[in-house]
mmCIF file with all atom_site columns, C-alpha atoms and ligand atoms in Angstrom:
data_model
loop_
_atom_site.group_PDB
_atom_site.id
_atom_site.type_symbol
_atom_site.label_atom_id
_atom_site.label_alt_id
_atom_site.label_comp_id
_atom_site.label_asym_id
_atom_site.label_entity_id
_atom_site.label_seq_id
_atom_site.pdbx_PDB_ins_code
_atom_site.Cartn_x
_atom_site.Cartn_y
_atom_site.Cartn_z
_atom_site.occupancy
_atom_site.B_iso_or_equiv
_atom_site.pdbx_formal_charge
_atom_site.auth_seq_id
_atom_site.auth_comp_id
_atom_site.auth_asym_id
_atom_site.auth_atom_id
_atom_site.pdbx_PDB_model_num
ATOM   1   C  CA  . MET A 1 1   ? 16.319  37.980  21.932  1.00 0.00 ? 1   MET A CA  1
ATOM   2   C  CA  . ALA A 1 2   ? 13.187  39.560  20.246  1.00 0.00 ? 2   ALA A CA  1
ATOM   3   C  CA  . GLY A 1 3   ? 11.178  37.792  17.787  1.00 0.00 ? 3   GLY A CA  1
ATOM   4   C  CA  . ARG A 1 4   ? 8.447   35.355  17.179  1.00 0.00 ? 4   ARG A CA  1
ATOM   5   C  CA  . PRO A 1 5   ? 7.711   32.730  19.740  1.00 0.00 ? 5   PRO A CA  1
ATOM   6   C  CA  . PRO A 1 6   ? 9.325   29.290  18.644  1.00 0.00 ? 6   PRO A CA  1
ATOM   7   C  CA  . LYS A 1 7   ? 7.001   27.079  16.662  1.00 0.00 ? 7   LYS A CA  1
ATOM   8   C  CA  . ASP A 1 8   ? 5.696   24.259  18.814  1.00 0.00 ? 8   ASP A CA  1
ATOM   9   C  CA  . ASN A 1 9   ? 7.418   21.458  17.327  1.00 0.00 ? 9   ASN A CA  1
ATOM   10  C  CA  . SER A 1 10  ? 7.687   19.320  20.451  1.00 0.00 ? 10  SER A CA  1
ATOM   11  C  CA  . ARG A 1 11  ? 6.761   15.978  19.702  1.00 0.00 ? 11  ARG A CA  1
ATOM   12  C  CA  . ASP A 1 12  ? 5.323   14.894  22.987  1.00 0.00 ? 12  ASP A CA  1
ATOM   13  C  CA  . LYS A 1 13  ? 2.529   12.624  21.873  1.00 0.00 ? 13  LYS A CA  1
ATOM   14  C  CA  . GLN A 1 14  ? 3.678   8.973   21.827  1.00 0.00 ? 14  GLN A CA  1
ATOM   15  C  CA  . TYR A 1 15  ? 2.180   5.897   20.622  1.00 0.00 ? 15  TYR A CA  1
ATOM   16  C  CA  . ARG A 1 16  ? 3.004   2.428   20.678  1.00 0.00 ? 16  ARG A CA  1
ATOM   17  C  CA  . VAL A 1 17  ? 2.832   0.703   17.667  1.00 0.00 ? 17  VAL A CA  1
ATOM   18  C  CA  . ARG A 1 18  ? 2.755   -3.311  17.413  1.00 0.00 ? 18  ARG A CA  1
ATOM   19  C  CA  . LEU A 1 19  ? 4.391   -4.856  14.464  1.00 0.00 ? 19  LEU A CA  1
ATOM   20  C  CA  . ASN A 1 20  ? 4.514   -8.364  13.699  1.00 0.00 ? 20  ASN A CA  1
ATOM   21  C  CA  . GLU A 1 21  ? 7.758   -10.062 12.421  1.00 0.00 ? 21  GLU A CA  1
ATOM   22  C  CA  . SER A 1 22  ? 7.251   -9.381  8.589   1.00 0.00 ? 22  SER A CA  1
ATOM   23  C  CA  . GLU A 1 23  ? 6.273   -5.736  9.303   1.00 0.00 ? 23  GLU A CA  1
ATOM   24  C  CA  . ASP A 1 24  ? 9.217   -5.294  11.552  1.00 0.00 ? 24  ASP A CA  1
ATOM   25  C  CA  . LYS A 1 25  ? 11.401  -6.589  8.538   1.00 0.00 ? 25  LYS A CA  1
ATOM   26  C  CA  . ILE A 1 26  ? 9.654   -4.439  6.114   1.00 0.00 ? 26  ILE A CA  1
ATOM   27  C  CA  . LEU A 1 27  ? 10.035  -1.247  8.580   1.00 0.00 ? 27  LEU A CA  1
ATOM   28  C  CA  . GLN A 1 28  ? 13.885  -2.469  9.004   1.00 0.00 ? 28  GLN A CA  1
ATOM   29  C  CA  . TYR A 1 29  ? 14.352  -2.721  5.088   1.00 0.00 ? 29  TYR A CA  1
ATOM   30  C  CA  . VAL A 1 30  ? 12.671  0.728   3.975   1.00 0.00 ? 30  VAL A CA  1
ATOM   31  C  CA  . SER A 1 31  ? 14.740  2.379   6.697   1.00 0.00 ? 31  SER A CA  1
ATOM   32  C  CA  . GLU A 1 32  ? 17.946  1.108   5.510   1.00 0.00 ? 32  GLU A CA  1
ATOM   33  C  CA  . THR A 1 33  ? 17.321  1.579   1.883   1.00 0.00 ? 33  THR A CA  1
ATOM   34  C  CA  . THR A 1 34  ? 15.981  5.085   2.192   1.00 0.00 ? 34  THR A CA  1
ATOM   35  C  CA  . GLY A 1 35  ? 18.175  6.205   4.903   1.00 0.00 ? 35  GLY A CA  1
ATOM   36  C  CA  . LYS A 1 36  ? 15.059  7.553   6.780   1.00 0.00 ? 36  LYS A CA  1
ATOM   37  C  CA  . GLN A 1 37  ? 14.267  7.069   10.355  1.00 0.00 ? 37  GLN A CA  1
ATOM   38  C  CA  . LYS A 1 38  ? 11.624  4.657   11.436  1.00 0.00 ? 38  LYS A CA  1
ATOM   39  C  CA  . SER A 1 39  ? 9.707   7.053   13.003  1.00 0.00 ? 39  SER A CA  1
ATOM   40  C  CA  . GLU A 1 40  ? 10.001  9.478   10.058  1.00 0.00 ? 40  GLU A CA  1
ATOM   41  C  CA  . ILE A 1 41  ? 8.441   6.655   7.865   1.00 0.00 ? 41  ILE A CA  1
ATOM   42  C  CA  . PHE A 1 42  ? 5.535   6.400   10.014  1.00 0.00 ? 42  PHE A CA  1
ATOM   43  C  CA  . ARG A 1 43  ? 5.023   10.186  10.058  1.00 0.00 ? 43  ARG A CA  1
ATOM   44  C  CA  . ASN A 1 44  ? 5.362   10.422  6.247   1.00 0.00 ? 44  ASN A CA  1
ATOM   45  C  CA  . ALA A 1 45  ? 2.993   7.621   5.829   1.00 0.00 ? 45  ALA A CA  1
ATOM   46  C  CA  . LEU A 1 46  ? 0.489   9.407   8.006   1.00 0.00 ? 46  LEU A CA  1
ATOM   47  C  CA  . GLU A 1 47  ? 0.826   12.687  6.190   1.00 0.00 ? 47  GLU A CA  1
ATOM   48  C  CA  . ASP A 1 48  ? 0.317   10.925  3.007   1.00 0.00 ? 48  ASP A CA  1
ATOM   49  C  CA  . TYR A 1 49  ? -2.880  9.327   4.154   1.00 0.00 ? 49  TYR A CA  1
ATOM   50  C  CA  . TYR A 1 50  ? -4.180  12.439  5.696   1.00 0.00 ? 50  TYR A CA  1
ATOM   51  C  CA  . ASN A 1 51  ? -3.583  14.200  2.449   1.00 0.00 ? 51  ASN A CA  1
ATOM   52  C  CA  . LYS A 1 52  ? -5.619  11.516  0.429   1.00 0.00 ? 52  LYS A CA  1
ATOM   53  C  CA  . VAL A 1 53  ? -8.273  11.534  3.114   1.00 0.00 ? 53  VAL A CA  1
ATOM   54  C  CA  . ARG A 1 54  ? -8.768  15.145  2.679   1.00 0.00 ? 54  ARG A CA  1
ATOM   55  C  CA  . VAL A 1 55  ? -8.839  15.266  -1.090  1.00 0.00 ? 55  VAL A CA  1
ATOM   56  C  CA  . GLN A 1 56  ? -11.605 12.472  -0.961  1.00 0.00 ? 56  GLN A CA  1
ATOM   57  C  CA  . GLU A 1 57  ? -13.581 14.263  1.920   1.00 0.00 ? 57  GLU A CA  1
ATOM   58  C  CA  . ALA A 1 58  ? -13.664 17.319  -0.652  1.00 0.00 ? 58  ALA A CA  1
ATOM   59  C  CA  . ILE A 1 59  ? -14.543 15.326  -3.442  1.00 0.00 ? 59  ILE A CA  1
ATOM   60  C  CA  . GLN A 1 60  ? -17.576 14.044  -1.394  1.00 0.00 ? 60  GLN A CA  1
ATOM   61  C  CA  . ALA A 1 61  ? -18.606 17.335  0.092   1.00 0.00 ? 61  ALA A CA  1
ATOM   62  C  CA  . ASP A 1 62  ? -18.106 19.804  -2.640  1.00 0.00 ? 62  ASP A CA  1
ATOM   63  C  CA  . GLU A 1 63  ? -19.280 20.260  -6.199  1.00 0.00 ? 63  GLU A CA  1
ATOM   64  C  CA  . GLU A 1 64  ? -16.194 22.222  -7.004  1.00 0.00 ? 64  GLU A CA  1
ATOM   65  C  CA  . PHE A 1 65  ? -14.179 18.744  -6.807  1.00 0.00 ? 65  PHE A CA  1
ATOM   66  C  CA  . ASP A 1 66  ? -16.339 16.631  -8.778  1.00 0.00 ? 66  ASP A CA  1
ATOM   67  C  CA  . ASP A 1 67  ? -14.109 16.436  -11.661 1.00 0.00 ? 67  ASP A CA  1
ATOM   68  C  CA  . TRP A 1 68  ? -11.232 15.879  -9.769  1.00 0.00 ? 68  TRP A CA  1
ATOM   69  C  CA  . ASP A 1 69  ? -9.658  12.509  -10.623 1.00 0.00 ? 69  ASP A CA  1
ATOM   70  C  CA  . THR A 1 70  ? -7.489  11.159  -7.939  1.00 0.00 ? 70  THR A CA  1
ATOM   71  C  CA  . GLY A 1 71  ? -6.514  8.267   -10.020 1.00 0.00 ? 71  GLY A CA  1
ATOM   72  C  CA  . HIS A 1 72  ? -6.062  4.867   -8.215  1.00 0.00 ? 72  HIS A CA  1
ATOM   73  C  CA  . ILE A 1 73  ? -3.321  3.268   -6.203  1.00 0.00 ? 73  ILE A CA  1
ATOM   74  C  CA  . SER A 1 74  ? -0.516  1.356   -8.109  1.00 0.00 ? 74  SER A CA  1
ATOM   75  C  CA  . LEU A 1 75  ? -0.757  -2.548  -8.297  1.00 0.00 ? 75  LEU A CA  1
ATOM   76  C  CA  . LYS A 1 76  ? 2.854   -3.008  -9.354  1.00 0.00 ? 76  LYS A CA  1
ATOM   77  C  CA  . ARG A 1 77  ? 4.914   -5.122  -7.226  1.00 0.00 ? 77  ARG A CA  1
ATOM   78  C  CA  . VAL A 1 78  ? 8.242   -6.821  -7.049  1.00 0.00 ? 78  VAL A CA  1
ATOM   79  C  CA  . ILE A 1 79  ? 7.815   -10.462 -6.461  1.00 0.00 ? 79  ILE A CA  1
ATOM   80  C  CA  . ASP A 1 80  ? 10.611  -12.482 -5.441  1.00 0.00 ? 80  ASP A CA  1
ATOM   81  C  CA  . CYS A 1 81  ? 10.954  -15.831 -7.325  1.00 0.00 ? 81  CYS A CA  1
ATOM   82  C  CA  . PRO A 1 82  ? 10.710  -18.685 -4.630  1.00 0.00 ? 82  PRO A CA  1
ATOM   83  C  CA  . TYR A 1 83  ? 13.101  -20.703 -6.415  1.00 0.00 ? 83  TYR A CA  1
ATOM   84  C  CA  . CYS A 1 84  ? 16.029  -18.309 -7.365  1.00 0.00 ? 84  CYS A CA  1
ATOM   85  C  CA  . GLY A 1 85  ? 15.085  -15.138 -5.639  1.00 0.00 ? 85  GLY A CA  1
ATOM   86  C  CA  . ALA A 1 86  ? 15.071  -13.106 -8.602  1.00 0.00 ? 86  ALA A CA  1
ATOM   87  C  CA  . ALA A 1 87  ? 13.019  -9.923  -8.659  1.00 0.00 ? 87  ALA A CA  1
ATOM   88  C  CA  . ASN A 1 88  ? 10.068  -10.291 -10.919 1.00 0.00 ? 88  ASN A CA  1
ATOM   89  C  CA  . LYS A 1 89  ? 7.995   -7.375  -12.158 1.00 0.00 ? 89  LYS A CA  1
ATOM   90  C  CA  . CYS A 1 90  ? 4.395   -7.957  -11.673 1.00 0.00 ? 90  CYS A CA  1
ATOM   91  C  CA  . ASP A 1 91  ? 1.653   -5.484  -12.535 1.00 0.00 ? 91  ASP A CA  1
ATOM   92  C  CA  . PHE A 1 92  ? -1.609  -7.009  -11.265 1.00 0.00 ? 92  PHE A CA  1
ATOM   93  C  CA  . GLU A 1 93  ? -3.554  -4.201  -13.049 1.00 0.00 ? 93  GLU A CA  1
ATOM   94  C  CA  . GLU A 1 94  ? -2.968  -6.383  -16.043 1.00 0.00 ? 94  GLU A CA  1
ATOM   95  C  CA  . ASP A 1 95  ? -5.129  -9.329  -14.903 1.00 0.00 ? 95  ASP A CA  1
ATOM   96  C  CA  . CYS A 1 96  ? -7.287  -8.819  -11.782 1.00 0.00 ? 96  CYS A CA  1
ATOM   97  C  CA  . GLU A 1 97  ? -10.966 -8.335  -10.783 1.00 0.00 ? 97  GLU A CA  1
ATOM   98  C  CA  . SER A 1 98  ? -12.219 -5.728  -8.724  1.00 0.00 ? 98  SER A CA  1
ATOM   99  C  CA  . TRP A 1 99  ? -15.270 -4.837  -6.493  1.00 0.00 ? 99  TRP A CA  1
ATOM   100 C  CA  . SER A 1 100 ? -15.960 -2.034  -4.252  1.00 0.00 ? 100 SER A CA  1
ATOM   101 C  CA  . GLU A 1 101 ? -17.953 -1.249  -1.083  1.00 0.00 ? 101 GLU A CA  1
ATOM   102 C  CA  . GLU A 1 102 ? -19.371 1.948   0.086   1.00 0.00 ? 102 GLU A CA  1
ATOM   103 C  CA  . ARG A 1 103 ? -17.786 3.262   3.276   1.00 0.00 ? 103 ARG A CA  1
ATOM   104 C  CA  . GLN A 1 104 ? -17.556 6.242   5.268   1.00 0.00 ? 104 GLN A CA  1
ATOM   105 C  CA  . MET A 1 105 ? -15.270 8.003   2.981   1.00 0.00 ? 105 MET A CA  1
ATOM   106 C  CA  . GLY A 1 106 ? -16.652 6.701   -0.191  1.00 0.00 ? 106 GLY A CA  1
ATOM   107 C  CA  . GLU A 1 107 ? -15.513 3.539   -2.091  1.00 0.00 ? 107 GLU A CA  1
ATOM   108 C  CA  . GLU A 1 108 ? -13.410 0.846   -0.678  1.00 0.00 ? 108 GLU A CA  1
ATOM   109 C  CA  . ILE A 1 109 ? -11.839 -1.096  -3.697  1.00 0.00 ? 109 ILE A CA  1
ATOM   110 C  CA  . THR A 1 110 ? -10.522 -4.649  -3.574  1.00 0.00 ? 110 THR A CA  1
ATOM   111 C  CA  . TYR A 1 111 ? -8.403  -5.898  -6.424  1.00 0.00 ? 111 TYR A CA  1
ATOM   112 C  CA  . HIS A 1 112 ? -8.199  -9.670  -6.418  1.00 0.00 ? 112 HIS A CA  1
ATOM   113 C  CA  . PHE A 1 113 ? -5.750  -11.555 -8.670  1.00 0.00 ? 113 PHE A CA  1
ATOM   114 C  CA  . GLU A 1 114 ? -4.967  -15.256 -9.065  1.00 0.00 ? 114 GLU A CA  1
ATOM   115 C  CA  . TRP A 1 115 ? -1.943  -15.840 -11.442 1.00 0.00 ? 115 TRP A CA  1
ATOM   116 C  CA  . ASP A 1 116 ? -1.387  -19.635 -11.498 1.00 0.00 ? 116 ASP A CA  1
ATOM   117 C  CA  . TRP A 1 117 ? 1.429   -20.230 -13.921 1.00 0.00 ? 117 TRP A CA  1
ATOM   118 C  CA  . TYR A 1 118 ? 3.588   -17.155 -13.667 1.00 0.00 ? 118 TYR A CA  1
ATOM   119 C  CA  . GLU A 1 119 ? 7.007   -18.008 -15.089 1.00 0.00 ? 119 GLU A CA  1
ATOM   120 C  CA  . CYS A 1 120 ? 10.220  -16.277 -13.309 1.00 0.00 ? 120 CYS A CA  1
ATOM   121 C  CA  . SER A 1 121 ? 11.969  -14.268 -15.765 1.00 0.00 ? 121 SER A CA  1
ATOM   122 C  CA  . ILE A 1 122 ? 15.293  -15.457 -14.912 1.00 0.00 ? 122 ILE A CA  1
ATOM   123 C  CA  . CYS A 1 123 ? 14.957  -19.207 -13.944 1.00 0.00 ? 123 CYS A CA  1
ATOM   124 C  CA  . GLY A 1 124 ? 11.787  -20.043 -15.998 1.00 0.00 ? 124 GLY A CA  1
ATOM   125 C  CA  . LYS A 1 125 ? 10.116  -22.033 -13.167 1.00 0.00 ? 125 LYS A CA  1
ATOM   126 C  CA  . LYS A 1 126 ? 6.402   -21.503 -12.566 1.00 0.00 ? 126 LYS A CA  1
ATOM   127 C  CA  . MET A 1 127 ? 5.042   -20.076 -9.464  1.00 0.00 ? 127 MET A CA  1
ATOM   128 C  CA  . ARG A 1 128 ? 1.371   -19.333 -8.234  1.00 0.00 ? 128 ARG A CA  1
ATOM   129 C  CA  . ILE A 1 129 ? 0.762   -15.647 -7.061  1.00 0.00 ? 129 ILE A CA  1
ATOM   130 C  CA  . TYR A 1 130 ? -2.691  -14.747 -5.473  1.00 0.00 ? 130 TYR A CA  1
ATOM   131 C  CA  . GLY A 1 131 ? -4.203  -12.417 -3.250  1.00 0.00 ? 131 GLY A CA  1
ATOM   132 C  CA  . ASP A 1 132 ? -5.669  -8.917  -2.771  1.00 0.00 ? 132 ASP A CA  1
ATOM   133 C  CA  . ILE A 1 133 ? -4.785  -5.298  -2.713  1.00 0.00 ? 133 ILE A CA  1
ATOM   134 C  CA  . CYS A 1 134 ? -7.170  -2.975  -1.267  1.00 0.00 ? 134 CYS A CA  1
ATOM   135 C  CA  . GLU A 1 135 ? -7.716  0.848   -1.680  1.00 0.00 ? 135 GLU A CA  1
ATOM   136 C  CA  . TYR A 1 136 ? -9.553  3.065   0.784   1.00 0.00 ? 136 TYR A CA  1
ATOM   137 C  CA  . PRO A 1 137 ? -10.446 5.964   0.476   1.00 0.00 ? 137 PRO A CA  1
ATOM   138 C  CA  . VAL A 1 138 ? -9.855  6.033   -3.379  1.00 0.00 ? 138 VAL A CA  1
ATOM   139 C  CA  . GLY A 1 139 ? -6.361  6.839   -4.252  1.00 0.00 ? 139 GLY A CA  1
ATOM   140 C  CA  . ALA A 1 140 ? -5.044  5.760   -0.994  1.00 0.00 ? 140 ALA A CA  1
ATOM   141 C  CA  . TYR A 1 141 ? -3.427  2.165   0.030   1.00 0.00 ? 141 TYR A CA  1
ATOM   142 C  CA  . ASN A 1 142 ? -5.554  0.223   2.465   1.00 0.00 ? 142 ASN A CA  1
ATOM   143 C  CA  . TYR A 1 143 ? -3.845  -3.174  2.871   1.00 0.00 ? 143 TYR A CA  1
ATOM   144 C  CA  . GLU A 1 144 ? -2.826  -6.193  0.860   1.00 0.00 ? 144 GLU A CA  1
ATOM   145 C  CA  . ASP A 1 145 ? -2.515  -9.813  1.113   1.00 0.00 ? 145 ASP A CA  1
ATOM   146 C  CA  . ILE A 1 146 ? -0.209  -11.460 -1.405  1.00 0.00 ? 146 ILE A CA  1
ATOM   147 C  CA  . THR A 1 147 ? 0.802   -15.119 -1.565  1.00 0.00 ? 147 THR A CA  1
ATOM   148 C  CA  . VAL A 1 148 ? 3.788   -16.810 -3.760  1.00 0.00 ? 148 VAL A CA  1
ATOM   149 C  CA  . GLU A 1 149 ? 3.893   -20.594 -4.081  1.00 0.00 ? 149 GLU A CA  1
ATOM   150 C  CA  . GLU A 1 150 ? 5.916   -23.007 -5.838  1.00 0.00 ? 150 GLU A CA  1
ATOM   151 C  CA  . VAL A 1 151 ? 4.080   -24.946 -8.388  1.00 0.00 ? 151 VAL A CA  1
ATOM   152 C  CA  . GLU A 1 152 ? 4.638   -28.574 -9.073  1.00 0.00 ? 152 GLU A CA  1
ATOM   153 C  CA  . GLU A 1 153 ? 5.334   -29.338 -12.648 1.00 0.00 ? 153 GLU A CA  1
HETATM 154 ZN ZN1 . LIG B 2 .   ? 13.358  -17.738 -10.533 1.00 0.00 ? 201 LIG B ZN1 1
#
């Protein structure tokens, strides 16, 4: 059989990734809901991050890219009501403060929100939602920490 040598698709690099309980649940959940393998989810996230880093790197290094608006990450989240479990639509962009810090690959932006009397769209009970979502580099997700608490009325 003549022809091109086979592309080197062997995946012989291995990483052990440690997850906590909630990260493991998230991985299980996205794997089940999307039908993707867990390893595929990690690889996709890596590629996505890689591409965003490349774009920011180009913007920083090359004038040609100066006017390239990458946009920011979404601050939309589905928040489960702590009383009835209903899914609530929350777009923290509507009410948050943000600040940024200069890092190796440009700005790191933190969005902070404190929604003290958010009303569940189904049961009408009040909850407190607060936390941070962080973007780094611009256009790429970095981390988040969101807390939802019941509010005594
Ligand atoms: Zn509710």
